Coordinates of C-alpha atoms in Angstrom, one line a residue:
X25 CA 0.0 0.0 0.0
X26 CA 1.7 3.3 -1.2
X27 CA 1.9 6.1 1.4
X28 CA -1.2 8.1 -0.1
X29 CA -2.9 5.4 0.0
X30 CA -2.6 4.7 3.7
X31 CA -2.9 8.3 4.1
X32 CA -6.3 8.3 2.8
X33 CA -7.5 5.2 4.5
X34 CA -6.6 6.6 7.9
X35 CA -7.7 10.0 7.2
X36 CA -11.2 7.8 6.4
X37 CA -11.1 5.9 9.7
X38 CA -10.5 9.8 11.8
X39 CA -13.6 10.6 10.2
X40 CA -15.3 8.0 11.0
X41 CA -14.3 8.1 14.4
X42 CA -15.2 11.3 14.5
X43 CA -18.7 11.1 13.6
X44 CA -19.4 8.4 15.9
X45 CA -18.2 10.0 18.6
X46 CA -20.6 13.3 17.5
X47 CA -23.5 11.1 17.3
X48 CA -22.8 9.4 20.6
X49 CA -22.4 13.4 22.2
X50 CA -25.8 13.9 20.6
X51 CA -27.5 11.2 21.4
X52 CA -26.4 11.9 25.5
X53 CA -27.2 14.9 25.2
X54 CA -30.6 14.3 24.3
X55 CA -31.5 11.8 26.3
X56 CA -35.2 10.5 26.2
X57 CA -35.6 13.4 23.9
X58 CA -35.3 11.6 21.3
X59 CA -38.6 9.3 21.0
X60 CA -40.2 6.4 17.9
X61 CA -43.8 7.4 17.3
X62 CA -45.2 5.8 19.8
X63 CA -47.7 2.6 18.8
X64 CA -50.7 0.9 20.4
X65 CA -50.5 1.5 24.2
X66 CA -50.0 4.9 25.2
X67 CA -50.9 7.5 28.1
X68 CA -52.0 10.8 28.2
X69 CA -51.2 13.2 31.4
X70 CA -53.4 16.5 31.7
X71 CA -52.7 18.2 34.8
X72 CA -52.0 22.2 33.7
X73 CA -49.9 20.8 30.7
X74 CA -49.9 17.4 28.6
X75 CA -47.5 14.4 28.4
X76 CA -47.7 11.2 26.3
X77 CA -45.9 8.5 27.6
X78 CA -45.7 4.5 26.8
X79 CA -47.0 1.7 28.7
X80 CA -44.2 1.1 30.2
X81 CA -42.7 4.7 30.3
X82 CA -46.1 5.5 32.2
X83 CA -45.6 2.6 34.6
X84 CA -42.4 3.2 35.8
X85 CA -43.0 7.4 36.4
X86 CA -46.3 6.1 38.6
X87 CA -43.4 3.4 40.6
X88 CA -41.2 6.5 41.1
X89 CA -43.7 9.1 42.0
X90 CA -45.0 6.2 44.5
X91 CA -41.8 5.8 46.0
X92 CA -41.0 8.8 46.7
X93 CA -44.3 9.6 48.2
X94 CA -44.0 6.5 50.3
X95 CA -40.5 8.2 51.6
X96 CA -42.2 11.2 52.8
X97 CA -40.3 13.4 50.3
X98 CA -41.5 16.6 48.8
X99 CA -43.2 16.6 45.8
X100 CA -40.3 19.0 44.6
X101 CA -37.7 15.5 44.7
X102 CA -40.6 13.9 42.5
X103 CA -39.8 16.4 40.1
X104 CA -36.0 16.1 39.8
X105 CA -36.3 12.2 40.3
X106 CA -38.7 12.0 36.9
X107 CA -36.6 14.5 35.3
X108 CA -33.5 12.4 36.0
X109 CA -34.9 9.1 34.7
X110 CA -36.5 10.9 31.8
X111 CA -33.0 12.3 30.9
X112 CA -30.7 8.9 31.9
X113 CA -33.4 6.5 30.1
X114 CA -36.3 8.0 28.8
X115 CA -38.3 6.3 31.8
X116 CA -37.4 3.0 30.5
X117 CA -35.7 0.3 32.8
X118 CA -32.5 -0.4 30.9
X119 CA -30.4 -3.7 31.2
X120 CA -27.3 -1.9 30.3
X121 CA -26.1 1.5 29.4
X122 CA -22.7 3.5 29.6
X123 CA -20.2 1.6 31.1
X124 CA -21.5 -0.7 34.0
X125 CA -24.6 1.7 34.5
X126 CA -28.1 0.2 35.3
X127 CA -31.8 0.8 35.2
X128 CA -34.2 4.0 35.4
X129 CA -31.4 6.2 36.7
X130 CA -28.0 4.6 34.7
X131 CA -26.6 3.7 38.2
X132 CA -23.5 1.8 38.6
X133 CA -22.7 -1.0 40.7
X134 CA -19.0 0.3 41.0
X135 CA -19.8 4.1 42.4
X136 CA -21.6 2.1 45.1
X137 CA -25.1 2.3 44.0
X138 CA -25.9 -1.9 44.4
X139 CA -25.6 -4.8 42.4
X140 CA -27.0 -4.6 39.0
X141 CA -29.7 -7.0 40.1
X142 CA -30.4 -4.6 42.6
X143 CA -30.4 -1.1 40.6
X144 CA -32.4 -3.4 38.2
X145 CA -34.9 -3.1 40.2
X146 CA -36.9 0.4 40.0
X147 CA -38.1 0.5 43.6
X148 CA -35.2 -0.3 45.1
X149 CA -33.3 2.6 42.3
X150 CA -35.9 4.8 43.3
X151 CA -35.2 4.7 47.0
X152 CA -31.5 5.1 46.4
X153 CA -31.9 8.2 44.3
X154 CA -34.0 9.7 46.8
X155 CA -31.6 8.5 49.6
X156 CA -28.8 10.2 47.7
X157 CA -31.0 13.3 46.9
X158 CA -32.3 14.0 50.5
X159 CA -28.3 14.3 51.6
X160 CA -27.2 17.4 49.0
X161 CA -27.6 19.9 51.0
X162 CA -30.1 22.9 49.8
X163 CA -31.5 20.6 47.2
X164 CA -34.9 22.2 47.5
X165 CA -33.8 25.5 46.3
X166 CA -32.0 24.6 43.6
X167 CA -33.0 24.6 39.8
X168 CA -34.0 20.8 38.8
X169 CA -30.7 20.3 36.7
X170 CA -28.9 21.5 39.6
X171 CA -30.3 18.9 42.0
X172 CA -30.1 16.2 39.7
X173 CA -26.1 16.8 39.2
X174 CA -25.7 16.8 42.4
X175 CA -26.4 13.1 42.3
X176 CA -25.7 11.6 39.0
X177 CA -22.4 13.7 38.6
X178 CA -23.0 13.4 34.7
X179 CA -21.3 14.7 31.7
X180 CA -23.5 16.9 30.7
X181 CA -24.9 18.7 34.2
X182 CA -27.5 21.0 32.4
X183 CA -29.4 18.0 30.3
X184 CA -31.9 17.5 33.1
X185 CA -33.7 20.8 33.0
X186 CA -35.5 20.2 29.5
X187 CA -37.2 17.7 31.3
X188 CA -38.4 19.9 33.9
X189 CA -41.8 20.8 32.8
X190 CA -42.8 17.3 31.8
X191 CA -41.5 16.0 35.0
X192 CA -44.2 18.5 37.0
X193 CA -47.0 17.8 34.7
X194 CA -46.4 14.5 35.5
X195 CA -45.9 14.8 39.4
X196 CA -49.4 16.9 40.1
X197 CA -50.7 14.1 38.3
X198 CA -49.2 11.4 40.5
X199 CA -49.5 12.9 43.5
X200 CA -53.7 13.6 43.5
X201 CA -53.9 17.3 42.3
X202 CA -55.6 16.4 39.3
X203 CA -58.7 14.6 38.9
X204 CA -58.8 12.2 36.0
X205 CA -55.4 13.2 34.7
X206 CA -53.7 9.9 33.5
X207 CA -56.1 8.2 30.9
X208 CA -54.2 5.3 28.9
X209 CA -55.0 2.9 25.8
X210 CA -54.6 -0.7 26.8
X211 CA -54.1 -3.7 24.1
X212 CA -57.0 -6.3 23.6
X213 CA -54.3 -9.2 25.1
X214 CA -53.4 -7.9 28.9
X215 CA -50.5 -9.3 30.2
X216 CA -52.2 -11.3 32.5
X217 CA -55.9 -11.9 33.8
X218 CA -58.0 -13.2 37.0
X219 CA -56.5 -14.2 40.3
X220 CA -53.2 -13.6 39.0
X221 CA -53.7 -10.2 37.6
X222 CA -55.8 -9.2 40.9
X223 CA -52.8 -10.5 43.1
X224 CA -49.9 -8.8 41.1
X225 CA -51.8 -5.4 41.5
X226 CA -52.3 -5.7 45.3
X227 CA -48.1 -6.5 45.8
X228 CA -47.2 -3.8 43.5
X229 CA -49.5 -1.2 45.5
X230 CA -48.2 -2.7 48.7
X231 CA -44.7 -2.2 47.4
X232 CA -45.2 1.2 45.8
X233 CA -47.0 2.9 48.6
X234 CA -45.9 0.9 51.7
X235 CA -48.0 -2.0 53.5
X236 CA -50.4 0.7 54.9
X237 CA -52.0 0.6 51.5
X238 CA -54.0 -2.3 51.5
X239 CA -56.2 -3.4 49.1
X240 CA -59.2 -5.9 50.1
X241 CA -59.6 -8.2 46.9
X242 CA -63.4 -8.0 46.2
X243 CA -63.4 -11.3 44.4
X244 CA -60.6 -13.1 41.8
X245 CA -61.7 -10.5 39.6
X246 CA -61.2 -6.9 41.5
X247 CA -60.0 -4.8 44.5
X248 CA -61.1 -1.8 46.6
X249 CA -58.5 0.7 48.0
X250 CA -59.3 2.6 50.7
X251 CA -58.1 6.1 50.2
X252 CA -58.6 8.9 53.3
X253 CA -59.0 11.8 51.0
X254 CA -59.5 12.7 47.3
X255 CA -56.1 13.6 46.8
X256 CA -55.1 10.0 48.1
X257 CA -57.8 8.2 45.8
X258 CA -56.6 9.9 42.7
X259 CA -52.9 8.9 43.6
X260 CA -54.2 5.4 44.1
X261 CA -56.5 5.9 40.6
X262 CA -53.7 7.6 38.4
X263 CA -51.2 4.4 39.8
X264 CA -53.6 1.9 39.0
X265 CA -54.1 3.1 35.6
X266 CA -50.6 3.9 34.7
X267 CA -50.3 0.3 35.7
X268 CA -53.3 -1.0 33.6
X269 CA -51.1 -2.9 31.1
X270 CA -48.8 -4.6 33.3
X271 CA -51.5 -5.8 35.6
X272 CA -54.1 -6.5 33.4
X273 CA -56.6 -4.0 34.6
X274 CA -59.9 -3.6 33.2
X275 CA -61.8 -0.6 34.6
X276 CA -61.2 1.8 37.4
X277 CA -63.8 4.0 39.4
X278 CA -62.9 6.9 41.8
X279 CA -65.9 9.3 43.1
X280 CA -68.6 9.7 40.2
X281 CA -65.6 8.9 37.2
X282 CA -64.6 5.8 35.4
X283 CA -61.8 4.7 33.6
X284 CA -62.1 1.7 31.3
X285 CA -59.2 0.0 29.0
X286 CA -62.0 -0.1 26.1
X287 CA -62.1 3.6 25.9
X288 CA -59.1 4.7 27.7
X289 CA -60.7 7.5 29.0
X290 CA -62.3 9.0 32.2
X291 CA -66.0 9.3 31.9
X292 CA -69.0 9.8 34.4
X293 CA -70.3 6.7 35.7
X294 CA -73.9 5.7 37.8
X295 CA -72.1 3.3 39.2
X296 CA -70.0 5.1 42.0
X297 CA -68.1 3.0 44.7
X298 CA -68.9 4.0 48.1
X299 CA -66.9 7.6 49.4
X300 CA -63.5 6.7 50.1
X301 CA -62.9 4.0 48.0
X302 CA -61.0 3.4 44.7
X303 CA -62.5 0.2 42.9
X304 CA -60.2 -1.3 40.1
X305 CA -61.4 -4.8 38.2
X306 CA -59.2 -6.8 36.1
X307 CA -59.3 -9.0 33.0
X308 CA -61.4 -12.2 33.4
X309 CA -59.5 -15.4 32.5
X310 CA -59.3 -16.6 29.2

């Protein structure tokens, strides 16, 4: 190979090398910003804004909102902790990531944060990033990005705040200061049905909000959680239906409103549960 030749060839390769490393800056830099359409099940959050999430984006933002109201933290940490997992993994519970990072967050087994198994999980990463959170001293008064640095210590320290916005639409929703605010489309094949569906929903509510929330199963078909106040009931209400996919639920009634997974929308309904209550019903077998 003559000297041009080779020249040329690794001038080629720098430019290539170049370009991935662009589109890997990019790419980090955007975050979850950069979405597929999305197809088939999907959520809609109106609480003094709009977001549309996936199934399993909307699931996991319901887990973390849960959490961190289970903790006793301030709805203000709800908003950096969603605007952290929006930004790290676009609300999605990834396997892998950069380096050895895990999981809703990206966090990684060697800085400490647990095993992957564990940061695999997005309760037990939730609880974590709250721990950390709660020590930064000030966090409260800081910007969202700000407070979210302070954690994740990330290469980019100003990528958080673009989620913002999103992040506190989605916390008034989460937290019971909207009524009716998370409406989602559910497939006609739930991933499961009956006794098993009605079982998985009471452990994940007992897991997301603490064994104080517990839900009476009406039959093999259905549960009633008791909620103290209205705000409480449509925190209960928004979780079960951000959940409707992965638990197979059918329908969900709060006060004089219905959801159901054939419309996927909140509509009046006669058929009120008693005050105080949040009725859910699942998927009949087969």
């Amino acid at each position: 190979m003559s000297v041009r030749t080779r020249a040329v060839v690794a001038g080629g390769v720098v430019v290539v090398l170049v370009a991935v490393v662009g589109v890997w800056i990019v790419l980090r830099q955007l975050g979850g910003n950069l979405r597929l359409p999305l197809a088939g099940r999907t959520c809609t959050v109106q609480a003094d804004g709009r977001v549309t999430l996936d199934a399993d984006q909307m699931a996991n933002a319901a887990t973390i909102a849960a959490i961190g109201i289970q903790r006793e933290m301030p709805e203000r940490a709800v908003v950096v902790a969603l605007a952290t997992a929006y930004q790290e993994s676009g609300l999605r519970n990834l396997a892998g990531g950069d380096r050895d990072s895990v999981g809703l967050f990206q966090q990684r087994p060697s800085q400490g944060w647990g095993t992957p198994e564990q940061i695999g999980d997005p309760r037990y990463a939730a609880r974590r990033f709250y721990t950390a959170l709660k020590k930064v001293r000030g966090w409260e008064r800081m910007r969202v990005t700000d407070a979210a640095q302070r954690v994740q210590r990330s290469a980019f320290p100003e990528a958080y705040q673009k989620w913002a916005d999103e992040s506190e639409v989605l916390t008034r929703a989460l937290v019971g200061h909207a009524t009716g605010a998370v409406a989602c489309t559910v497939g006609r094949d739930p991933a499961m049905r009956g006794e098993a569906a009605t079982s998985a929903l009471n452990r994940g509510l007992s897991l997301d909000w603490g064994a104080a929330t517990a839900a009476a199963a009406a039959d093999l078909t259905g549960l009633t959680v008791p909620a103290a106040d209205e705000r409480r009931g449509w925190r209960y209400a928004h979780w079960l239906v951000s959940h409707a996919h992965d638990h197979g639920v059918k329908r969900v009634r709060f006060g004089d409103l219905e959801w159901t997974a054939r419309n996927g929308t909140w509509d009046r309904t006669d058929d009120a549960p008693a005050a105080g209550r949040v009725v859910a019903e699942v998927f009949a077998e087969g």
